C-alpha positions as YAML, in Angstrom:
chain: A
units: angstrom
residues:
- id: 1
  name: UNK
  ca: [-15.11, 6.44, 12.97]
- id: 2
  name: UNK
  ca: [-12.56, 7.93, 10.51]
- id: 3
  name: UNK
  ca: [-9.00, 7.50, 11.83]
- id: 4
  name: UNK
  ca: [-6.98, 8.55, 8.76]
- id: 5
  name: UNK
  ca: [-4.67, 11.56, 8.96]
- id: 6
  name: UNK
  ca: [-4.06, 11.89, 5.22]
- id: 7
  name: UNK
  ca: [-6.17, 12.33, 2.10]
- id: 8
  name: UNK
  ca: [-6.52, 9.27, -0.12]
- id: 9
  name: UNK
  ca: [-6.47, 9.02, -3.88]
- id: 10
  name: UNK
  ca: [-7.55, 6.21, -6.17]
- id: 11
  name: UNK
  ca: [-4.74, 4.33, -7.88]
- id: 12
  name: UNK
  ca: [-4.09, 1.59, -10.39]
- id: 13
  name: UNK
  ca: [-0.97, 0.16, -8.75]
- id: 14
  name: UNK
  ca: [-0.35, -3.57, -8.70]
- id: 15
  name: UNK
  ca: [0.74, -5.17, -5.44]
- id: 16
  name: UNK
  ca: [2.51, -8.34, -4.40]
- id: 17
  name: UNK
  ca: [2.05, -8.88, -0.69]
- id: 18
  name: UNK
  ca: [4.38, -10.94, 1.46]
- id: 19
  name: UNK
  ca: [3.25, -11.89, 4.94]
- id: 20
  name: UNK
  ca: [5.13, -14.33, 7.17]
- id: 21
  name: UNK
  ca: [1.83, -15.73, 8.40]
- id: 22
  name: UNK
  ca: [-0.09, -15.94, 5.10]
- id: 23
  name: UNK
  ca: [2.58, -16.24, 2.41]
- id: 24
  name: UNK
  ca: [2.79, -14.43, -0.91]
- id: 25
  name: UNK
  ca: [-0.21, -13.20, -2.92]
- id: 26
  name: UNK
  ca: [-1.28, -10.56, -5.45]
- id: 27
  name: UNK
  ca: [-3.61, -7.64, -5.01]
- id: 28
  name: UNK
  ca: [-4.41, -4.19, -6.34]
- id: 29
  name: UNK
  ca: [-3.94, -0.92, -4.52]
- id: 30
  name: UNK
  ca: [-7.40, 0.63, -4.53]
- id: 31
  name: UNK
  ca: [-6.46, 3.84, -2.76]
- id: 32
  name: UNK
  ca: [-3.32, 5.38, -1.38]
- id: 33
  name: UNK
  ca: [-2.19, 8.13, 0.96]
- id: 34
  name: UNK
  ca: [1.18, 9.19, 2.30]
- id: 35
  name: UNK
  ca: [0.49, 7.10, 5.41]
- id: 36
  name: UNK
  ca: [-0.97, 3.90, 3.98]
- id: 37
  name: UNK
  ca: [-3.13, 2.14, 1.41]
- id: 38
  name: UNK
  ca: [-6.03, -0.22, 0.86]
- id: 39
  name: UNK
  ca: [-5.18, -3.45, -0.96]
- id: 40
  name: UNK
  ca: [-8.02, -5.23, -2.74]
- id: 41
  name: UNK
  ca: [-7.58, -9.01, -2.74]
- id: 42
  name: UNK
  ca: [-9.45, -12.15, -3.71]
- id: 43
  name: UNK
  ca: [-9.96, -15.00, -1.28]
- id: 44
  name: UNK
  ca: [-7.31, -13.82, 1.17]
- id: 45
  name: UNK
  ca: [-8.09, -13.32, 4.83]
- id: 46
  name: UNK
  ca: [-5.64, -11.26, 6.86]
- id: 47
  name: UNK
  ca: [-5.44, -10.56, 10.57]
- id: 48
  name: UNK
  ca: [-5.24, -7.17, 12.21]
- id: 49
  name: UNK
  ca: [-1.70, -6.18, 13.24]
- id: 50
  name: UNK
  ca: [-0.09, -8.58, 10.75]
- id: 51
  name: UNK
  ca: [3.15, -7.20, 9.35]
- id: 52
  name: UNK
  ca: [3.39, -7.14, 5.57]
- id: 53
  name: UNK
  ca: [5.91, -6.24, 2.90]
- id: 54
  name: UNK
  ca: [4.30, -4.97, -0.28]
- id: 55
  name: UNK
  ca: [6.01, -4.66, -3.62]
- id: 56
  name: UNK
  ca: [4.22, -1.92, -5.55]
- id: 57
  name: UNK
  ca: [4.39, -1.76, -9.31]
- id: 58
  name: UNK
  ca: [3.11, 0.96, -11.63]
- id: 59
  name: UNK
  ca: [3.64, -1.03, -14.84]
- id: 60
  name: UNK
  ca: [3.80, -4.86, -14.65]
- id: 61
  name: UNK
  ca: [5.95, -4.89, -17.81]
- id: 62
  name: UNK
  ca: [8.60, -2.55, -16.36]
- id: 63
  name: UNK
  ca: [10.73, -3.92, -13.47]
- id: 64
  name: UNK
  ca: [12.08, -0.41, -12.80]
- id: 65
  name: UNK
  ca: [8.58, 0.72, -11.81]
- id: 66
  name: UNK
  ca: [8.71, -1.38, -8.59]
- id: 67
  name: UNK
  ca: [9.29, -0.28, -5.04]
- id: 68
  name: UNK
  ca: [8.88, -1.86, -1.62]
- id: 69
  name: UNK
  ca: [6.91, -0.73, 1.43]
- id: 70
  name: UNK
  ca: [6.49, -2.31, 4.84]
- id: 71
  name: UNK
  ca: [3.43, -1.89, 6.97]
- id: 72
  name: UNK
  ca: [0.92, -3.20, 9.47]
- id: 73
  name: UNK
  ca: [-2.64, -4.31, 8.70]
- id: 74
  name: UNK
  ca: [-4.98, -1.85, 10.44]
- id: 75
  name: UNK
  ca: [-8.30, -2.44, 8.67]
- id: 76
  name: UNK
  ca: [-10.13, -5.47, 7.29]
- id: 77
  name: UNK
  ca: [-13.19, -5.85, 5.11]
- id: 78
  name: UNK
  ca: [-14.49, -8.58, 2.80]
- id: 79
  name: UNK
  ca: [-12.71, -7.08, -0.22]
- id: 80
  name: UNK
  ca: [-9.23, -6.52, 1.19]
- id: 81
  name: UNK
  ca: [-7.28, -4.77, 3.93]
- id: 82
  name: UNK
  ca: [-5.85, -1.42, 4.94]
- id: 83
  name: UNK
  ca: [-2.14, -0.99, 5.69]
- id: 84
  name: UNK
  ca: [-0.38, 1.73, 7.68]
- id: 85
  name: UNK
  ca: [3.14, 2.25, 6.35]
- id: 86
  name: UNK
  ca: [5.99, 1.62, 8.79]
- id: 87
  name: UNK
  ca: [8.87, 1.88, 6.29]
- id: 88
  name: UNK
  ca: [9.32, 3.10, 2.72]
- id: 89
  name: UNK
  ca: [12.58, 2.99, 0.80]
- id: 90
  name: UNK
  ca: [13.66, 6.22, -0.93]
- id: 91
  name: UNK
  ca: [12.60, 4.94, -4.37]
- id: 92
  name: UNK
  ca: [9.15, 4.04, -3.03]
- id: 93
  name: UNK
  ca: [8.74, 7.42, -1.38]
- id: 94
  name: UNK
  ca: [9.55, 9.11, -4.70]
- id: 95
  name: UNK
  ca: [7.19, 6.88, -6.67]
- id: 96
  name: UNK
  ca: [4.35, 7.44, -4.21]
- id: 97
  name: UNK
  ca: [4.98, 11.20, -4.31]
- id: 98
  name: UNK
  ca: [4.57, 11.10, -8.10]
- id: 99
  name: UNK
  ca: [1.40, 9.00, -7.90]
- id: 100
  name: UNK
  ca: [-0.12, 11.23, -5.24]
- id: 101
  name: UNK
  ca: [0.87, 14.45, -7.02]
- id: 102
  name: UNK
  ca: [-1.00, 13.46, -10.18]
- id: 103
  name: UNK
  ca: [-4.54, 13.96, -8.79]
- id: 104
  name: UNK
  ca: [-3.47, 17.05, -6.83]
- id: 105
  name: UNK
  ca: [-3.00, 15.43, -3.43]
- id: 106
  name: UNK
  ca: [-0.26, 17.11, -1.40]
- id: 107
  name: UNK
  ca: [2.59, 14.81, -0.42]
- id: 108
  name: UNK
  ca: [5.31, 15.43, 2.12]
- id: 109
  name: UNK
  ca: [7.72, 12.54, 2.75]
- id: 110
  name: UNK
  ca: [7.46, 11.44, 6.36]
- id: 111
  name: UNK
  ca: [9.34, 8.17, 6.65]
- id: 112
  name: UNK
  ca: [13.00, 8.19, 5.69]
- id: 113
  name: UNK
  ca: [15.16, 5.07, 5.54]
...
């Protein structure tokens, strides 16, 4: 059953995930919406409802292309996990708006900090 409220778009964002229960690890954001994302990982098992902080990066060579999002794991599969955003900083909201605007996906900021 499809439970998403927002359209998703494919991305090429890099992710560093921090989880109190599972530590720090790298992943790739496979798809993104204004409400969440799917993070592809290798050899990492998450648990539903785990809280995560994800540092997103457009260009690994440019520290200014980073932003931070907080969320909750809402979906699991063998290749990664889905996250529903619970908090985005203003810089992250702007960066995600730019990423989502590129393929023509409408974006309206919903979570203000």
